[in-house]
PDB file of C-alpha atoms in Angstrom:
ATOM      1  CA  MET A1379     -18.273 -39.868 -32.631  1.00  0.00           C
ATOM      2  CA  ILE A1380     -15.988 -40.278 -29.592  1.00  0.00           C
ATOM      3  CA  LYS A1381     -13.023 -39.700 -32.069  1.00  0.00           C
ATOM      4  CA  GLN A1382     -14.579 -36.581 -33.600  1.00  0.00           C
ATOM      5  CA  LEU A1383     -15.140 -34.892 -30.395  1.00  0.00           C
ATOM      6  CA  HIS A1384     -11.506 -35.758 -29.204  1.00  0.00           C
ATOM      7  CA  SER A1385     -10.172 -34.210 -32.072  1.00  0.00           C
ATOM      8  CA  ILE A1386     -12.592 -30.892 -31.620  1.00  0.00           C
ATOM      9  CA  PHE A1387     -11.547 -30.961 -28.110  1.00  0.00           C
ATOM     10  CA  LEU A1388      -7.727 -31.014 -29.013  1.00  0.00           C
ATOM     11  CA  ALA A1389      -8.244 -28.083 -31.715  1.00  0.00           C
ATOM     12  CA  LEU A1390      -9.889 -26.035 -29.088  1.00  0.00           C
ATOM     13  CA  LEU A1391      -6.917 -26.501 -26.767  1.00  0.00           C
ATOM     14  CA  VAL A1392      -4.546 -25.898 -29.510  1.00  0.00           C
ATOM     15  CA  ALA A1393      -6.787 -22.635 -30.505  1.00  0.00           C
ATOM     16  CA  ILE A1394      -6.837 -21.387 -26.788  1.00  0.00           C
ATOM     17  CA  PHE A1395      -3.101 -22.031 -26.343  1.00  0.00           C
ATOM     18  CA  CYS A1396      -2.199 -19.965 -29.589  1.00  0.00           C
ATOM     19  CA  LEU A1397      -4.588 -16.977 -28.168  1.00  0.00           C
ATOM     20  CA  VAL A1398      -2.999 -17.133 -24.820  1.00  0.00           C
ATOM     21  CA  THR A1399       0.692 -17.195 -25.933  1.00  0.00           C
ATOM     22  CA  ALA A1400       0.122 -14.278 -28.530  1.00  0.00           C
ATOM     23  CA  ALA A1401      -1.661 -12.367 -25.674  1.00  0.00           C
ATOM     24  CA  THR A1402       1.156 -13.218 -23.228  1.00  0.00           C
ATOM     25  CA  ALA A1403       4.542 -12.991 -26.075  1.00  0.00           C
ATOM     26  CA  GLN A1404       6.940 -10.320 -24.799  1.00  0.00           C
ATOM     27  CA  GLU A1405       9.753  -8.724 -26.981  1.00  0.00           C
ATOM     28  CA  SER A1406      13.054  -7.126 -25.835  1.00  0.00           C
ATOM     29  CA  GLN A1407      14.700  -4.458 -27.154  1.00  0.00           C
ATOM     30  CA  VAL A1408      17.828  -2.921 -26.600  1.00  0.00           C
ATOM     31  CA  LEU A1409      18.202   0.589 -27.148  1.00  0.00           C
ATOM     32  CA  THR A1410      21.093   3.343 -27.193  1.00  0.00           C
ATOM     33  CA  PRO A1411      20.727   7.100 -25.996  1.00  0.00           C
ATOM     34  CA  SER A1412      19.439   9.430 -28.167  1.00  0.00           C
ATOM     35  CA  LYS A1413      21.437  11.974 -25.999  1.00  0.00           C
ATOM     36  CA  ASP A1414      23.372  12.446 -22.845  1.00  0.00           C
ATOM     37  CA  ASN A1415      25.705  15.034 -21.320  1.00  0.00           C
ATOM     38  CA  THR A1416      26.991  16.108 -18.157  1.00  0.00           C
ATOM     39  CA  LEU A1417      25.742  18.939 -16.159  1.00  0.00           C
ATOM     40  CA  ILE A1418      28.798  20.909 -14.654  1.00  0.00           C
ATOM     41  CA  GLU A1419      28.268  23.087 -11.587  1.00  0.00           C
ATOM     42  CA  ASP A1420      28.911  26.618 -12.728  1.00  0.00           C
ATOM     43  CA  ALA A1421      26.995  29.635 -11.928  1.00  0.00           C
ATOM     44  CA  THR A1422      27.375  31.069 -15.341  1.00  0.00           C
ATOM     45  CA  GLY A1423      26.498  28.150 -17.478  1.00  0.00           C
ATOM     46  CA  SER A1424      29.522  28.355 -19.378  1.00  0.00           C
ATOM     47  CA  LEU A1425      30.627  24.574 -19.046  1.00  0.00           C
ATOM     48  CA  SER A1426      29.113  21.684 -20.905  1.00  0.00           C
ATOM     49  CA  ASN A1427      30.282  18.365 -22.144  1.00  0.00           C
ATOM     50  CA  GLY A1428      27.696  17.465 -24.929  1.00  0.00           C
ATOM     51  CA  GLN A1429      30.054  15.279 -27.306  1.00  0.00           C
ATOM     52  CA  GLY A1430      32.284  13.940 -24.249  1.00  0.00           C
ATOM     53  CA  THR A1431      33.200  10.210 -24.275  1.00  0.00           C
ATOM     54  CA  LEU A1432      32.242  10.149 -20.501  1.00  0.00           C
ATOM     55  CA  LEU A1433      29.197  11.072 -18.141  1.00  0.00           C
ATOM     56  CA  PHE A1434      30.453  12.429 -14.904  1.00  0.00           C
ATOM     57  CA  VAL A1435      28.178  11.819 -11.641  1.00  0.00           C
ATOM     58  CA  GLY A1436      29.340  12.748  -8.251  1.00  0.00           C
ATOM     59  CA  ARG A1437      31.787  15.438  -6.896  1.00  0.00           C
ATOM     60  CA  THR A1438      35.263  16.071  -7.892  1.00  0.00           C
ATOM     61  CA  ASN A1439      38.118  17.092  -5.596  1.00  0.00           C
ATOM     62  CA  GLN A1440      38.089  20.974  -6.854  1.00  0.00           C
ATOM     63  CA  PRO A1441      37.655  23.304  -4.424  1.00  0.00           C
ATOM     64  CA  GLN A1442      34.419  24.985  -5.852  1.00  0.00           C
ATOM     65  CA  ASP A1443      31.977  24.166  -8.628  1.00  0.00           C
ATOM     66  CA  SER A1444      32.780  20.268  -7.950  1.00  0.00           C
ATOM     67  CA  ILE A1445      29.269  18.880  -8.564  1.00  0.00           C
ATOM     68  CA  ARG A1446      28.422  17.067 -11.556  1.00  0.00           C
ATOM     69  CA  ARG A1447      25.179  15.081 -12.987  1.00  0.00           C
ATOM     70  CA  GLY A1448      24.749  12.978 -15.791  1.00  0.00           C
ATOM     71  CA  VAL A1449      21.584  13.486 -18.134  1.00  0.00           C
ATOM     72  CA  ILE A1450      20.433  10.751 -20.567  1.00  0.00           C
ATOM     73  CA  ALA A1451      17.661  10.033 -22.700  1.00  0.00           C
ATOM     74  CA  PHE A1452      16.510   7.085 -25.075  1.00  0.00           C
ATOM     75  CA  ASP A1453      13.758   7.439 -27.962  1.00  0.00           C
ATOM     76  CA  ILE A1454      11.319   5.075 -26.674  1.00  0.00           C
ATOM     77  CA  ALA A1455       8.361   5.890 -29.207  1.00  0.00           C
ATOM     78  CA  LYS A1456      10.757   5.228 -32.057  1.00  0.00           C
ATOM     79  CA  ASN A1457      11.726   1.698 -30.961  1.00  0.00           C
ATOM     80  CA  ILE A1458       8.760   0.250 -29.102  1.00  0.00           C
ATOM     81  CA  PRO A1459       5.403  -0.185 -30.861  1.00  0.00           C
ATOM     82  CA  LYS A1460       2.604   2.284 -29.869  1.00  0.00           C
ATOM     83  CA  GLY A1461       0.200   0.817 -27.491  1.00  0.00           C
ATOM     84  CA  SER A1462       2.532  -1.623 -25.931  1.00  0.00           C
ATOM     85  CA  LYS A1463       2.820  -2.479 -22.196  1.00  0.00           C
ATOM     86  CA  ILE A1464       6.097  -2.038 -20.655  1.00  0.00           C
ATOM     87  CA  THR A1465       7.049  -5.204 -18.071  1.00  0.00           C
ATOM     88  CA  SER A1466      10.589  -4.646 -17.469  1.00  0.00           C
ATOM     89  CA  VAL A1467      13.318  -1.895 -17.705  1.00  0.00           C
ATOM     90  CA  THR A1468      16.885  -2.221 -17.046  1.00  0.00           C
ATOM     91  CA  LEU A1469      19.579   0.240 -17.703  1.00  0.00           C
ATOM     92  CA  THR A1470      23.532  -0.779 -18.037  1.00  0.00           C
ATOM     93  CA  LEU A1471      26.230   1.572 -17.897  1.00  0.00           C
ATOM     94  CA  THR A1472      30.100   0.942 -18.185  1.00  0.00           C
ATOM     95  CA  LEU A1473      32.009   2.667 -15.255  1.00  0.00           C
ATOM     96  CA  GLN A1474      35.264   3.824 -16.792  1.00  0.00           C
ATOM     97  CA  LYS A1475      36.943   6.200 -14.177  1.00  0.00           C
ATOM     98  CA  SER A1476      36.402   5.390 -10.304  1.00  0.00           C
ATOM     99  CA  PRO A1477      38.325   7.263  -8.048  1.00  0.00           C
ATOM    100  CA  GLY A1478      35.688   7.574  -5.037  1.00  0.00           C
ATOM    101  CA  GLY A1479      35.029   3.801  -4.023  1.00  0.00           C
ATOM    102  CA  ASN A1480      31.584   2.601  -3.738  1.00  0.00           C
ATOM    103  CA  GLN A1481      28.948   5.160  -4.203  1.00  0.00           C
ATOM    104  CA  SER A1482      25.281   5.078  -4.825  1.00  0.00           C
ATOM    105  CA  ILE A1483      23.908   6.421  -7.988  1.00  0.00           C
ATOM    106  CA  GLU A1484      20.220   7.331  -8.371  1.00  0.00           C
ATOM    107  CA  LEU A1485      18.156   7.547 -11.275  1.00  0.00           C
ATOM    108  CA  HIS A1486      15.554  10.564 -11.194  1.00  0.00           C
ATOM    109  CA  LYS A1487      13.058  11.297 -14.043  1.00  0.00           C
ATOM    110  CA  LEU A1488      13.740  14.823 -15.430  1.00  0.00           C
ATOM    111  CA  LEU A1489      11.175  17.286 -15.982  1.00  0.00           C
ATOM    112  CA  LYS A1490      12.310  19.644 -18.552  1.00  0.00           C
ATOM    113  CA  ASP A1491      13.653  18.894 -21.972  1.00  0.00           C
ATOM    114  CA  TRP A1492      17.644  19.588 -22.620  1.00  0.00           C
ATOM    115  CA  GLY A1493      20.235  19.479 -25.143  1.00  0.00           C
ATOM    116  CA  GLU A1494      23.262  18.194 -26.263  1.00  0.00           C
ATOM    117  CA  GLY A1495      25.795  20.580 -28.190  1.00  0.00           C
ATOM    118  CA  THR A1496      29.180  20.173 -29.490  1.00  0.00           C
ATOM    119  CA  SER A1497      31.457  20.808 -26.249  1.00  0.00           C
ATOM    120  CA  ASN A1498      33.726  18.128 -25.883  1.00  0.00           C
ATOM    121  CA  HIS A1499      36.290  17.499 -22.980  1.00  0.00           C
ATOM    122  CA  PRO A1500      37.892  14.238 -22.058  1.00  0.00           C
ATOM    123  CA  GLY A1501      37.697  15.214 -18.254  1.00  0.00           C
ATOM    124  CA  GLY A1502      35.347  16.362 -15.811  1.00  0.00           C
ATOM    125  CA  ARG A1503      36.072  19.702 -16.095  1.00  0.00           C
ATOM    126  CA  GLY A1504      33.975  20.432 -19.096  1.00  0.00           C
ATOM    127  CA  ASP A1505      34.441  22.580 -22.080  1.00  0.00           C
ATOM    128  CA  VAL A1506      32.884  25.736 -23.344  1.00  0.00           C
ATOM    129  CA  SER A1507      29.129  25.547 -23.475  1.00  0.00           C
ATOM    130  CA  THR A1508      27.874  25.557 -27.176  1.00  0.00           C
ATOM    131  CA  LEU A1509      24.459  26.478 -28.949  1.00  0.00           C
ATOM    132  CA  GLY A1510      21.864  23.825 -27.502  1.00  0.00           C
ATOM    133  CA  ASP A1511      23.997  22.312 -24.580  1.00  0.00           C
ATOM    134  CA  ALA A1512      22.669  21.383 -21.405  1.00  0.00           C
ATOM    135  CA  THR A1513      24.466  23.090 -18.551  1.00  0.00           C
ATOM    136  CA  TRP A1514      24.162  23.879 -14.689  1.00  0.00           C
ATOM    137  CA  ILE A1515      21.633  26.629 -15.467  1.00  0.00           C
ATOM    138  CA  HIS A1516      20.575  26.262 -18.928  1.00  0.00           C
ATOM    139  CA  ASN A1517      18.430  23.355 -20.392  1.00  0.00           C
ATOM    140  CA  LEU A1518      19.104  24.735 -23.827  1.00  0.00           C
ATOM    141  CA  TYR A1519      22.365  27.164 -23.959  1.00  0.00           C
ATOM    142  CA  ASP A1520      22.023  29.821 -23.706  1.00  0.00           C
ATOM    143  CA  THR A1521      18.337  30.910 -24.273  1.00  0.00           C
ATOM    144  CA  GLN A1522      16.416  28.576 -22.074  1.00  0.00           C
ATOM    145  CA  PHE A1523      16.882  27.829 -18.339  1.00  0.00           C
ATOM    146  CA  TRP A1524      16.296  25.081 -15.912  1.00  0.00           C
ATOM    147  CA  SER A1525      13.756  26.228 -13.182  1.00  0.00           C
ATOM    148  CA  ASN A1526      16.587  24.967 -10.577  1.00  0.00           C
ATOM    149  CA  LEU A1527      20.248  24.977 -10.671  1.00  0.00           C
ATOM    150  CA  GLY A1528      21.390  21.738 -11.756  1.00  0.00           C
ATOM    151  CA  GLY A1529      18.415  20.659 -13.445  1.00  0.00           C
ATOM    152  CA  ASP A1530      14.635  19.767 -13.201  1.00  0.00           C
ATOM    153  CA  PHE A1531      13.838  16.307 -11.854  1.00  0.00           C
ATOM    154  CA  SER A1532      11.723  14.591  -9.686  1.00  0.00           C
ATOM    155  CA  SER A1533      12.557  14.152  -6.089  1.00  0.00           C
ATOM    156  CA  ARG A1534      11.290  10.373  -6.374  1.00  0.00           C
ATOM    157  CA  ILE A1535      14.152   7.924  -6.889  1.00  0.00           C
ATOM    158  CA  SER A1536      13.250   5.642 -10.076  1.00  0.00           C
ATOM    159  CA  GLY A1537      16.170   3.353  -9.367  1.00  0.00           C
ATOM    160  CA  VAL A1538      19.550   2.938  -7.307  1.00  0.00           C
ATOM    161  CA  THR A1539      22.699   1.028  -7.768  1.00  0.00           C
ATOM    162  CA  VAL A1540      26.073   0.876  -6.014  1.00  0.00           C
ATOM    163  CA  VAL A1541      29.131   1.359  -8.225  1.00  0.00           C
ATOM    164  CA  GLY A1542      32.763   0.743  -7.117  1.00  0.00           C
ATOM    165  CA  ASP A1543      35.287  -0.383  -9.453  1.00  0.00           C
ATOM    166  CA  GLN A1544      35.683   0.121 -13.318  1.00  0.00           C
ATOM    167  CA  GLY A1545      33.007  -2.330 -14.936  1.00  0.00           C
ATOM    168  CA  ASN A1546      29.615  -2.909 -16.122  1.00  0.00           C
ATOM    169  CA  TYR A1547      26.698  -1.940 -13.665  1.00  0.00           C
ATOM    170  CA  THR A1548      22.952  -2.694 -14.106  1.00  0.00           C
ATOM    171  CA  TRP A1549      20.050  -0.718 -12.777  1.00  0.00           C
ATOM    172  CA  GLN A1550      17.740  -3.434 -12.225  1.00  0.00           C
ATOM    173  CA  SER A1551      14.061  -2.951 -13.299  1.00  0.00           C
ATOM    174  CA  THR A1552      11.783  -1.245 -10.687  1.00  0.00           C
ATOM    175  CA  GLU A1553       8.066  -0.265 -10.649  1.00  0.00           C
ATOM    176  CA  GLN A1554       8.979   3.368 -10.975  1.00  0.00           C
ATOM    177  CA  MET A1555      11.481   2.744 -14.008  1.00  0.00           C
ATOM    178  CA  VAL A1556       8.918   0.758 -15.885  1.00  0.00           C
ATOM    179  CA  LYS A1557       6.253   3.597 -15.122  1.00  0.00           C
ATOM    180  CA  ASP A1558       8.775   6.277 -16.386  1.00  0.00           C
ATOM    181  CA  VAL A1559       9.403   4.338 -19.790  1.00  0.00           C
ATOM    182  CA  GLN A1560       5.649   3.468 -20.123  1.00  0.00           C
ATOM    183  CA  ASP A1561       4.964   7.254 -19.649  1.00  0.00           C
ATOM    184  CA  TRP A1562       7.567   8.136 -22.341  1.00  0.00           C
ATOM    185  CA  LEU A1563       5.985   5.547 -24.684  1.00  0.00           C
ATOM    186  CA  ASP A1564       2.340   6.851 -24.220  1.00  0.00           C
ATOM    187  CA  ASN A1565       3.752  10.409 -23.978  1.00  0.00           C
ATOM    188  CA  PRO A1566       6.588  10.945 -26.407  1.00  0.00           C
ATOM    189  CA  ASP A1567       6.627  14.711 -25.803  1.00  0.00           C
ATOM    190  CA  GLN A1568       7.324  14.114 -22.194  1.00  0.00           C
ATOM    191  CA  ASN A1569      10.212  12.149 -22.599  1.00  0.00           C
ATOM    192  CA  PHE A1570      12.867  13.937 -20.834  1.00  0.00           C
ATOM    193  CA  GLY A1571      14.935  10.958 -19.758  1.00  0.00           C
ATOM    194  CA  TRP A1572      16.924  10.439 -16.331  1.00  0.00           C
ATOM    195  CA  LEU A1573      19.095  12.442 -14.452  1.00  0.00           C
ATOM    196  CA  LEU A1574      22.023  10.383 -12.778  1.00  0.00           C
ATOM    197  CA  LEU A1575      22.704  11.517  -9.265  1.00  0.00           C
ATOM    198  CA  GLY A1576      25.599  10.435  -7.286  1.00  0.00           C
ATOM    199  CA  ASN A1577      27.154  11.472  -3.627  1.00  0.00           C
ATOM    200  CA  GLU A1578      27.280  15.132  -3.671  1.00  0.00           C
ATOM    201  CA  THR A1579      28.268  15.362   0.383  1.00  0.00           C
ATOM    202  CA  GLU A1580      31.962  14.422  -0.296  1.00  0.00           C
ATOM    203  CA  SER A1581      34.590  15.166  -2.399  1.00  0.00           C
ATOM    204  CA  ARG A1582      36.180  13.014  -4.685  1.00  0.00           C
ATOM    205  CA  THR A1583      33.274  10.622  -5.257  1.00  0.00           C
ATOM    206  CA  VAL A1584      32.960  11.289  -8.784  1.00  0.00           C
ATOM    207  CA  LYS A1585      32.346   8.432 -11.391  1.00  0.00           C
ATOM    208  CA  GLY A1586      32.938   8.466 -14.884  1.00  0.00           C
ATOM    209  CA  PHE A1587      30.536   6.427 -17.115  1.00  0.00           C
ATOM    210  CA  ALA A1588      31.230   5.729 -20.681  1.00  0.00           C
ATOM    211  CA  SER A1589      28.853   7.938 -23.005  1.00  0.00           C
ATOM    212  CA  ARG A1590      26.983   7.284 -26.273  1.00  0.00           C
ATOM    213  CA  GLU A1591      29.979   8.829 -27.901  1.00  0.00           C
ATOM    214  CA  THR A1592      32.536   6.459 -26.814  1.00  0.00           C
ATOM    215  CA  ILE A1593      34.176   4.675 -29.502  1.00  0.00           C
ATOM    216  CA  GLU A1594      33.532   1.187 -27.707  1.00  0.00           C
ATOM    217  CA  SER A1595      30.086   0.188 -29.032  1.00  0.00           C
ATOM    218  CA  SER A1596      29.911  -2.407 -25.980  1.00  0.00           C
ATOM    219  CA  ALA A1597      30.528   0.006 -23.671  1.00  0.00           C
ATOM    220  CA  GLN A1598      27.753   2.498 -24.764  1.00  0.00           C
ATOM    221  CA  PRO A1599      24.671   2.966 -22.435  1.00  0.00           C
ATOM    222  CA  ARG A1600      22.205   0.454 -23.129  1.00  0.00           C
ATOM    223  CA  LEU A1601      18.382   0.474 -22.082  1.00  0.00           C
ATOM    224  CA  THR A1602      16.742  -3.075 -22.008  1.00  0.00           C
ATOM    225  CA  VAL A1603      13.011  -2.752 -22.521  1.00  0.00           C
ATOM    226  CA  ILE A1604      10.573  -6.110 -22.402  1.00  0.00           C
ATOM    227  CA  SER A1605       7.209  -5.190 -23.595  1.00  0.00           C
ATOM    228  CA  LYS A1606       4.016  -6.737 -24.695  1.00  0.00           C
ATOM    229  CA  GLN A1607       1.533  -6.157 -27.062  1.00  0.00           C
TER     230      GLN A1607
END
């Protein structure tokens, strides 16, 4: 009798352990961007860089129209099972051009959809905007406009990190980054990604990060999402 009770007790413990393990099992996914672009300060919206291999953030040393803002989005709903609970989010970018010393780069949730056209320039000056590009005044060139010059984004900082010399930099998981990605999973039609905001108060603070178009796959932006069912 005692042996039978012992066996039943062990079986119950195993069953409970399996249930708890299944309930708390977490899955990690590494995503590359679905689109990215650089918003190039220009009152006419004639410049963009949809297919450029670099995302520029900050301020160049041009005498005017020197502000640059990166925009980046990931297809969360395509890669994370519906109904999952997001528990951790980290963004890793590779800094390839860095003339401006240490600078803080913020993530802000974008509030309007935007596009990536065929414009392509190797530097921060940009190329002629093409159909569907995001520009300083257009979210979709040349028929749809931002409500605010330079993009419509939340004033709340989702994440921030300081970047300096060339290399990989990671925006560590924050409560707001987790909330943003959870919102994008639950409401895919509201997934507009993040805007990268740098130091725009001083010239020559611009940073050039590898975009999804870079031929080096290891340098492409990566979003690591940990979730559980």
